[in-house]
Amino acid sequence: MLSAYMLGEEKGGGMGKQKSKTKKTKAPSADEAAFLAGHRLDAFPRPSVAVDVVILTVRAAALFVCLHERSDHPAKEQLALPGGFMRIEESLDEAARRIVKEKAGFDDIFLEQLYTFADPGRDPRGRVITVAHVALIEAARFDASPCPKGRIEVPWPGETGGPVDVFVDSDGPHSPIELAFDHRDILGTAVRRLRGKLDYTPIGFQLLPAEFTLRALQDVHEAVRGEQVNKDSFRRRMLASGHLEATGSHERDVTWRPAELYRFIRRSAV
Amino acid sequence: MLSAYMLGEEKGGGMGKQKSKTKKTKAPSADEAAFLAGHRLDAFPRPSVAVDVVILTVRAAALFVCLHERSDHPAKEQLALPGGFMRIEESLDEAARRIVKEKAGFDDIFLEQLYTFADPGRDPRGRVITVAHVALIEAARFDASPCPKGRIEVPWPGETGGPVDVFVDSDGPHSPIELAFDHRDILGTAVRRLRGKLDYTPIGFQLLPAEFTLRALQDVHEAVRGEQVNKDSFRRRMLASGHLEATGSHERDVTWRPAELYRFIRRSAV
DNA sequence: GAAATAGTGTCTTTAAGACAGTATGTG
DNA sequence: CACATACTGTCTTAAAGACACTATTTC
């Protein structure tokens, strides 16, 4: 059974040596070129591919998400995650950065792919799948964006998962707002991912200004986890992690003893 | 800034009450229905969407992957991950299960979405993005499939990431084989994900038969991590985890003292 | 000085690593 | 019996939680 493909022709076209560490397309053989010329990918129906971005920050011990009011149907005038269709010449990362820039005004943001949502029927326009992304940004930059801002409440513990509730605190009803499409589920997946990364990556690096107090870092962790953490142990763990470096200066304009400011050390490659 | 979208019309069409816990499409208003009728999603070029599946097992202290010899261009007669195009009416999960069944012969397999690979130029036929999945299966079932089997060697430690090397051990050259497209990168991402899940989910459940020895479970962990683990600590940790249950019976046909067999307890919902 | 938060030192508890020693099978 | 592996008990070490105590600021 194993031998069938070993007996085939010796992989024509001089591709045997290439290490293929890069993602470049190999030069096709004559046979393959002829095949590709006659090949029509559009012989089969294709879905539309969208990109949605969950832009998160931490402020006042809570998670906030950047939203966008839809100007067109479907879900016209409803709040949604910033999103749009991937262009045919873009990578997903490029599409996500374009959308973040166009709909929230952020340049140069930390961005990571999250999950692809593709339930048939998730979009009334037809077959639309969306590759959701997560972006993290510090509160000061977040607040400077004109996007509507939603406060997130997570109704499940740990990394259980599920949709989350979003509140717009300005005034009005204090019940969760409705988001377009399956965006509450996407948000839930984003929070779950963030909680999972918290213990293993210096996630605060993206959510805090360059210099910050240990208390501010602890606030970030508590907001993401949705529960309090032990202060003593947290300090010890962070200082022992090797990710932090004391600056020697201290915070100002506080009504209590000013805490020392730290910065993240960029981890050297191993 | 926050108030603009609050002042809009009161979200016409009676959608205010719906809790939208389900993913059903809401009944559109007359306005929206008219919009949708005139809307053409296909006004913009769309990519083709494929699904590739990394089917993994652990055998003899190594990771193995189920492959598939391509019968068509591009990369004709080269080995690749089992994959295919998502059909327009399918969910991703359905497409992945169909592909696993068609190309590897497995029914009822543990399956999870991994990552979406979408570099322009990753497929010479044109714009093809692929939603990669990971499937886990026990060695006995894996061996029963006629698919070509590749042994995986991971050249990076921990969760560093990067492409992995694949060997076909039957005979022939003892250098890594080349896989079609970016499938070595996809495999690398799958191994990274598996290592990440190892400590937090009873992953062995999918990779072992219903009853197994602690040594077999340790072999799974060591194969996935690519390094040995402390036996004493591993036993204590597993027994304390609450995931395992002793069966009272023991393994047979071994030339040493037979070890007790355990089974996984299905975790009760919290 | 009172109040509030930052930061230190130390005791206890818990889990991991190391390792000695016992148990139970094969030959 | 020797030998290989399964399993148990205990000592040591490291990290987390708890908590008392000191330090530095504003009022």
Short mmCIF file of C-alpha atoms in Angstrom, two decimals, chain B:
data_model
loop_
_atom_site.label_atom_id
_atom_site.label_comp_id
_atom_site.label_asym_id
_atom_site.label_seq_id
_atom_site.Cartn_x
_atom_site.Cartn_y
_atom_site.Cartn_z
CA MET B 1 -18.29 60.48 19.25
CA LEU B 2 -20.13 57.69 20.93
CA SER B 3 -23.54 59.15 20.46
CA ALA B 4 -23.88 59.24 16.69
CA TYR B 5 -25.03 55.66 16.26
CA MET B 6 -27.31 55.90 19.27
CA LEU B 7 -29.34 58.61 17.62
CA GLY B 8 -30.18 56.73 14.49
CA GLU B 9 -33.64 55.39 13.83
CA GLU B 10 -34.71 52.86 16.39
CA LYS B 11 -33.44 49.89 14.39
CA GLY B 12 -36.52 49.24 12.30
CA GLY B 13 -38.09 45.92 11.58
CA GLY B 14 -38.84 44.43 14.99
CA MET B 15 -35.47 42.91 15.65
CA GLY B 16 -35.04 44.56 19.01
CA LYS B 17 -36.22 41.72 21.18
CA GLN B 18 -34.52 38.77 19.65
CA LYS B 19 -31.78 37.37 21.81
CA SER B 20 -30.03 35.87 18.81
CA LYS B 21 -28.52 33.00 20.74
CA THR B 22 -28.92 30.93 17.62
CA LYS B 23 -27.24 31.54 14.34
CA LYS B 24 -30.43 31.68 12.37
CA THR B 25 -30.79 34.51 9.94
CA LYS B 26 -33.36 36.99 11.10
CA ALA B 27 -36.43 37.71 9.02
CA PRO B 28 -35.44 40.71 6.92
CA SER B 29 -37.47 43.88 6.81
CA ALA B 30 -39.05 44.93 3.51
CA ASP B 31 -36.25 47.42 2.96
CA GLU B 32 -33.62 44.81 3.65
CA ALA B 33 -35.35 42.23 1.50
CA ALA B 34 -35.28 44.64 -1.42
CA PHE B 35 -31.61 45.30 -0.83
CA LEU B 36 -30.75 41.62 -0.67
CA ALA B 37 -32.70 40.88 -3.85
CA GLY B 38 -30.66 43.45 -5.75
CA HIS B 39 -27.39 42.51 -4.11
CA ARG B 40 -24.77 40.60 -6.05
CA LEU B 41 -22.01 39.13 -3.94
CA ASP B 42 -20.37 37.91 -7.09
CA ALA B 43 -19.71 41.44 -8.29
CA PHE B 44 -16.25 41.03 -6.77
CA PRO B 45 -13.72 38.31 -7.54
CA ARG B 46 -13.75 35.54 -4.97
CA PRO B 47 -11.07 33.04 -4.03
CA SER B 48 -11.55 29.30 -4.03
CA VAL B 49 -11.78 27.85 -0.54
CA ALA B 50 -10.15 24.51 0.18
CA VAL B 51 -10.01 22.36 3.31
CA ASP B 52 -6.91 20.35 4.21
CA VAL B 53 -6.76 17.92 7.11
CA VAL B 54 -3.73 16.93 9.18
CA ILE B 55 -4.62 13.43 10.39
CA LEU B 56 -2.22 12.49 13.17
CA THR B 57 -1.50 9.50 15.32
CA VAL B 58 1.24 8.40 17.72
CA ARG B 59 2.98 5.10 17.22
CA ALA B 60 6.35 3.83 18.49
CA ALA B 61 7.16 7.11 20.21
CA ALA B 62 6.73 9.12 17.00
CA LEU B 63 4.11 11.25 15.31
CA PHE B 64 2.69 10.03 12.01
CA VAL B 65 0.56 11.83 9.47
CA CYS B 66 -1.79 10.45 6.87
CA LEU B 67 -0.91 11.68 3.37
CA HIS B 68 -2.42 11.47 -0.07
CA GLU B 69 -0.81 11.14 -3.47
CA ARG B 70 -2.10 13.80 -5.81
CA SER B 71 -3.57 12.40 -9.00
CA ASP B 72 -3.78 15.74 -10.78
CA HIS B 73 -1.70 18.80 -11.37
CA PRO B 74 -0.42 20.83 -9.71
CA ALA B 75 2.14 18.75 -7.78
CA LYS B 76 0.88 15.65 -9.60
CA GLU B 77 2.07 12.40 -8.01
CA GLN B 78 3.52 14.32 -5.12
CA LEU B 79 2.42 13.68 -1.55
CA ALA B 80 0.10 16.17 0.10
CA LEU B 81 -2.29 16.44 2.99
CA PRO B 82 -5.73 15.07 2.18
CA GLY B 83 -7.75 18.04 1.02
CA GLY B 84 -10.37 19.34 -1.36
CA PHE B 85 -12.60 22.25 -2.13
CA MET B 86 -15.37 23.23 0.22
CA ARG B 87 -18.74 22.80 -1.45
CA ILE B 88 -21.02 25.77 -1.48
CA GLU B 89 -23.64 24.18 0.74
CA GLU B 90 -21.25 22.65 3.29
CA SER B 91 -19.93 23.92 6.60
CA LEU B 92 -16.17 23.65 7.07
CA ASP B 93 -16.61 20.79 9.49
CA GLU B 94 -18.76 18.91 7.01
CA ALA B 95 -16.25 19.47 4.24
CA ALA B 96 -13.40 18.27 6.44
CA ARG B 97 -15.28 15.12 7.43
CA ARG B 98 -16.16 14.40 3.83
CA ILE B 99 -12.52 14.74 2.82
CA VAL B 100 -11.30 12.56 5.68
CA LYS B 101 -13.78 9.90 4.63
CA GLU B 102 -13.04 10.12 0.91
CA LYS B 103 -9.27 10.35 1.03
CA ALA B 104 -8.34 8.43 4.16
CA GLY B 105 -11.38 6.27 4.83
CA PHE B 106 -12.03 7.43 8.39
CA ASP B 107 -15.53 7.88 9.74
CA ASP B 108 -16.25 9.49 13.08
CA ILE B 109 -12.93 11.12 13.82
CA PHE B 110 -11.91 13.84 16.27
CA LEU B 111 -11.59 17.02 14.21
CA GLU B 112 -10.78 20.63 14.96
CA GLN B 113 -10.11 23.71 12.87
CA LEU B 114 -6.46 24.77 12.88
CA TYR B 115 -5.65 27.87 10.82
CA THR B 116 -6.44 29.45 7.48
CA PHE B 117 -3.55 29.68 5.02
CA ALA B 118 -4.06 32.30 2.38
CA ASP B 119 -0.78 33.58 0.98
CA PRO B 120 -1.37 34.78 -2.58
CA GLY B 121 0.69 32.47 -4.75
CA ARG B 122 0.42 29.43 -2.49
CA ASP B 123 -1.40 27.60 -5.28
CA PRO B 124 -0.33 27.91 -8.94
CA ARG B 125 -3.92 27.51 -10.12
CA GLY B 126 -4.81 30.91 -8.77
CA ARG B 127 -6.30 32.34 -5.61
CA VAL B 128 -6.91 29.39 -3.34
CA ILE B 129 -7.08 29.73 0.41
CA THR B 130 -7.24 26.67 2.62
CA VAL B 131 -8.79 26.20 6.04
CA ALA B 132 -6.53 23.63 7.65
CA HIS B 133 -7.90 21.19 10.22
CA VAL B 134 -6.34 18.71 12.64
CA ALA B 135 -7.72 15.24 13.24
CA LEU B 136 -6.50 12.75 15.84
CA ILE B 137 -6.95 9.01 15.69
CA GLU B 138 -5.64 5.99 17.51
CA ALA B 139 -2.79 4.04 15.96
CA ALA B 140 -4.76 0.88 15.25
CA ARG B 141 -7.33 2.71 13.13
CA PHE B 142 -4.63 4.84 11.50
CA ASP B 143 -2.72 1.77 10.41
CA ALA B 144 -5.85 0.31 8.84
CA SER B 145 -6.10 3.18 6.36
CA PRO B 146 -4.50 2.68 2.95
CA CYS B 147 -3.13 6.23 2.96
CA PRO B 148 0.63 6.76 2.60
CA LYS B 149 2.02 7.44 6.05
CA GLY B 150 4.65 10.00 6.92
CA ARG B 151 6.73 10.08 10.08
CA ILE B 152 7.17 13.57 11.46
CA GLU B 153 10.38 14.97 12.85
CA VAL B 154 10.12 18.34 14.53
CA PRO B 155 13.30 20.43 14.19
CA TRP B 156 12.29 23.05 16.76
CA PRO B 157 11.82 22.88 20.54
CA GLY B 158 8.71 23.61 22.54
CA GLU B 159 6.18 25.78 20.78
CA THR B 160 8.64 27.70 18.67
CA GLY B 161 6.95 26.76 15.43
CA GLY B 162 8.05 26.38 11.83
CA PRO B 163 7.84 23.68 9.18
CA VAL B 164 8.50 20.06 10.14
CA ASP B 165 10.26 17.25 8.27
CA VAL B 166 8.35 14.24 6.98
CA PHE B 167 9.91 10.85 6.27
CA VAL B 168 8.46 7.84 4.55
CA ASP B 169 10.23 5.00 6.27
CA SER B 170 9.33 2.15 3.92
CA ASP B 171 12.76 2.19 2.31
CA GLY B 172 14.35 4.62 -0.12
CA PRO B 173 16.18 7.77 0.82
CA HIS B 174 16.36 8.76 4.43
CA SER B 175 15.91 12.42 3.74
CA PRO B 176 12.69 14.34 4.27
CA ILE B 177 10.20 14.18 1.44
CA GLU B 178 8.79 17.23 -0.23
CA LEU B 179 5.11 17.94 0.28
CA ALA B 180 2.83 19.81 -2.13
CA PHE B 181 2.01 23.49 -1.64
CA ASP B 182 2.69 24.89 1.84
CA HIS B 183 1.76 21.63 3.52
CA ARG B 184 4.99 21.38 5.53
CA ASP B 185 4.07 24.68 7.15
CA ILE B 186 0.55 23.49 7.82
CA LEU B 187 1.95 20.37 9.47
CA GLY B 188 4.24 22.51 11.60
CA THR B 189 1.31 24.60 12.74
CA ALA B 190 -0.59 21.41 13.61
CA VAL B 191 2.23 20.09 15.78
CA ARG B 192 2.56 23.43 17.51
CA ARG B 193 -1.14 23.45 18.30
CA LEU B 194 -0.99 19.89 19.58
CA ARG B 195 1.91 20.71 21.90
CA GLY B 196 0.03 23.71 23.20
CA LYS B 197 -3.05 21.66 24.03
CA LEU B 198 -1.16 18.83 25.65
CA ASP B 199 -1.01 20.24 29.16
CA TYR B 200 -4.56 21.51 29.30
CA THR B 201 -6.71 18.96 27.56
CA PRO B 202 -6.79 15.18 27.83
CA ILE B 203 -5.52 14.88 24.29
CA GLY B 204 -4.56 11.23 24.69
CA PHE B 205 -8.25 10.43 24.68
CA GLN B 206 -8.26 10.74 20.90
CA LEU B 207 -4.93 9.03 20.31
CA LEU B 208 -5.32 5.92 22.46
CA PRO B 209 -7.72 3.00 22.54
CA ALA B 210 -10.48 3.03 25.14
CA GLU B 211 -8.24 1.34 27.73
CA PHE B 212 -4.54 1.99 28.00
CA THR B 213 -1.63 1.91 30.40
CA LEU B 214 -0.07 4.98 31.95
CA ARG B 215 3.10 4.15 30.06
CA ALA B 216 1.20 4.34 26.75
CA LEU B 217 -0.19 7.73 27.75
CA GLN B 218 3.31 8.88 28.61
CA ASP B 219 4.52 7.69 25.20
CA VAL B 220 1.88 9.89 23.58
CA HIS B 221 3.00 12.91 25.56
CA GLU B 222 6.65 12.28 24.80
CA ALA B 223 6.00 11.84 21.09
CA VAL B 224 4.04 15.06 20.89
CA ARG B 225 6.50 17.06 22.96
CA GLY B 226 9.50 15.52 21.27
CA GLU B 227 11.24 15.01 24.61
CA GLN B 228 11.12 12.74 27.61
CA VAL B 229 9.06 13.56 30.66
CA ASN B 230 9.65 12.66 34.28
CA LYS B 231 7.86 9.39 34.93
CA ASP B 232 7.03 9.87 38.60
CA SER B 233 5.72 13.34 38.17
CA PHE B 234 3.79 12.36 35.07
CA ARG B 235 2.01 9.53 36.89
CA ARG B 236 1.12 11.75 39.81
CA ARG B 237 -0.10 14.54 37.59
CA MET B 238 -2.27 12.28 35.45
CA LEU B 239 -3.79 10.44 38.40
CA ALA B 240 -4.49 13.73 40.17
CA SER B 241 -6.02 15.32 37.07
CA GLY B 242 -9.34 13.60 37.54
CA HIS B 243 -9.43 12.58 33.88
CA LEU B 244 -8.45 8.98 34.50
CA GLU B 245 -10.20 6.01 36.01
CA ALA B 246 -8.63 2.65 36.83
CA THR B 247 -10.34 -0.32 35.22
CA GLY B 248 -8.97 -2.99 37.57
CA SER B 249 -7.79 -5.11 34.68
CA HIS B 250 -4.26 -5.30 33.34
CA GLU B 251 -2.48 -5.49 30.02
CA ARG B 252 -1.59 -8.92 28.64
CA ASP B 253 0.95 -10.58 26.42
CA VAL B 254 3.82 -8.53 27.72
CA THR B 255 7.12 -9.92 28.90
CA TRP B 256 7.23 -7.83 32.05
CA ARG B 257 4.91 -7.09 34.94
CA PRO B 258 1.56 -6.14 33.36
CA ALA B 259 0.49 -2.60 34.05
CA GLU B 260 -3.01 -1.61 35.09
CA LEU B 261 -5.34 -0.35 32.39
CA TYR B 262 -7.03 3.04 32.70
CA ARG B 263 -9.76 4.79 30.80
CA PHE B 264 -10.61 8.46 30.36
CA ILE B 265 -13.51 9.87 32.33
CA ARG B 266 -15.74 12.13 30.35
CA ARG B 267 -15.50 15.44 32.19
CA SER B 268 -18.83 16.56 33.59
CA ALA B 269 -19.94 20.03 32.64
CA VAL B 270 -19.21 22.67 35.28
#
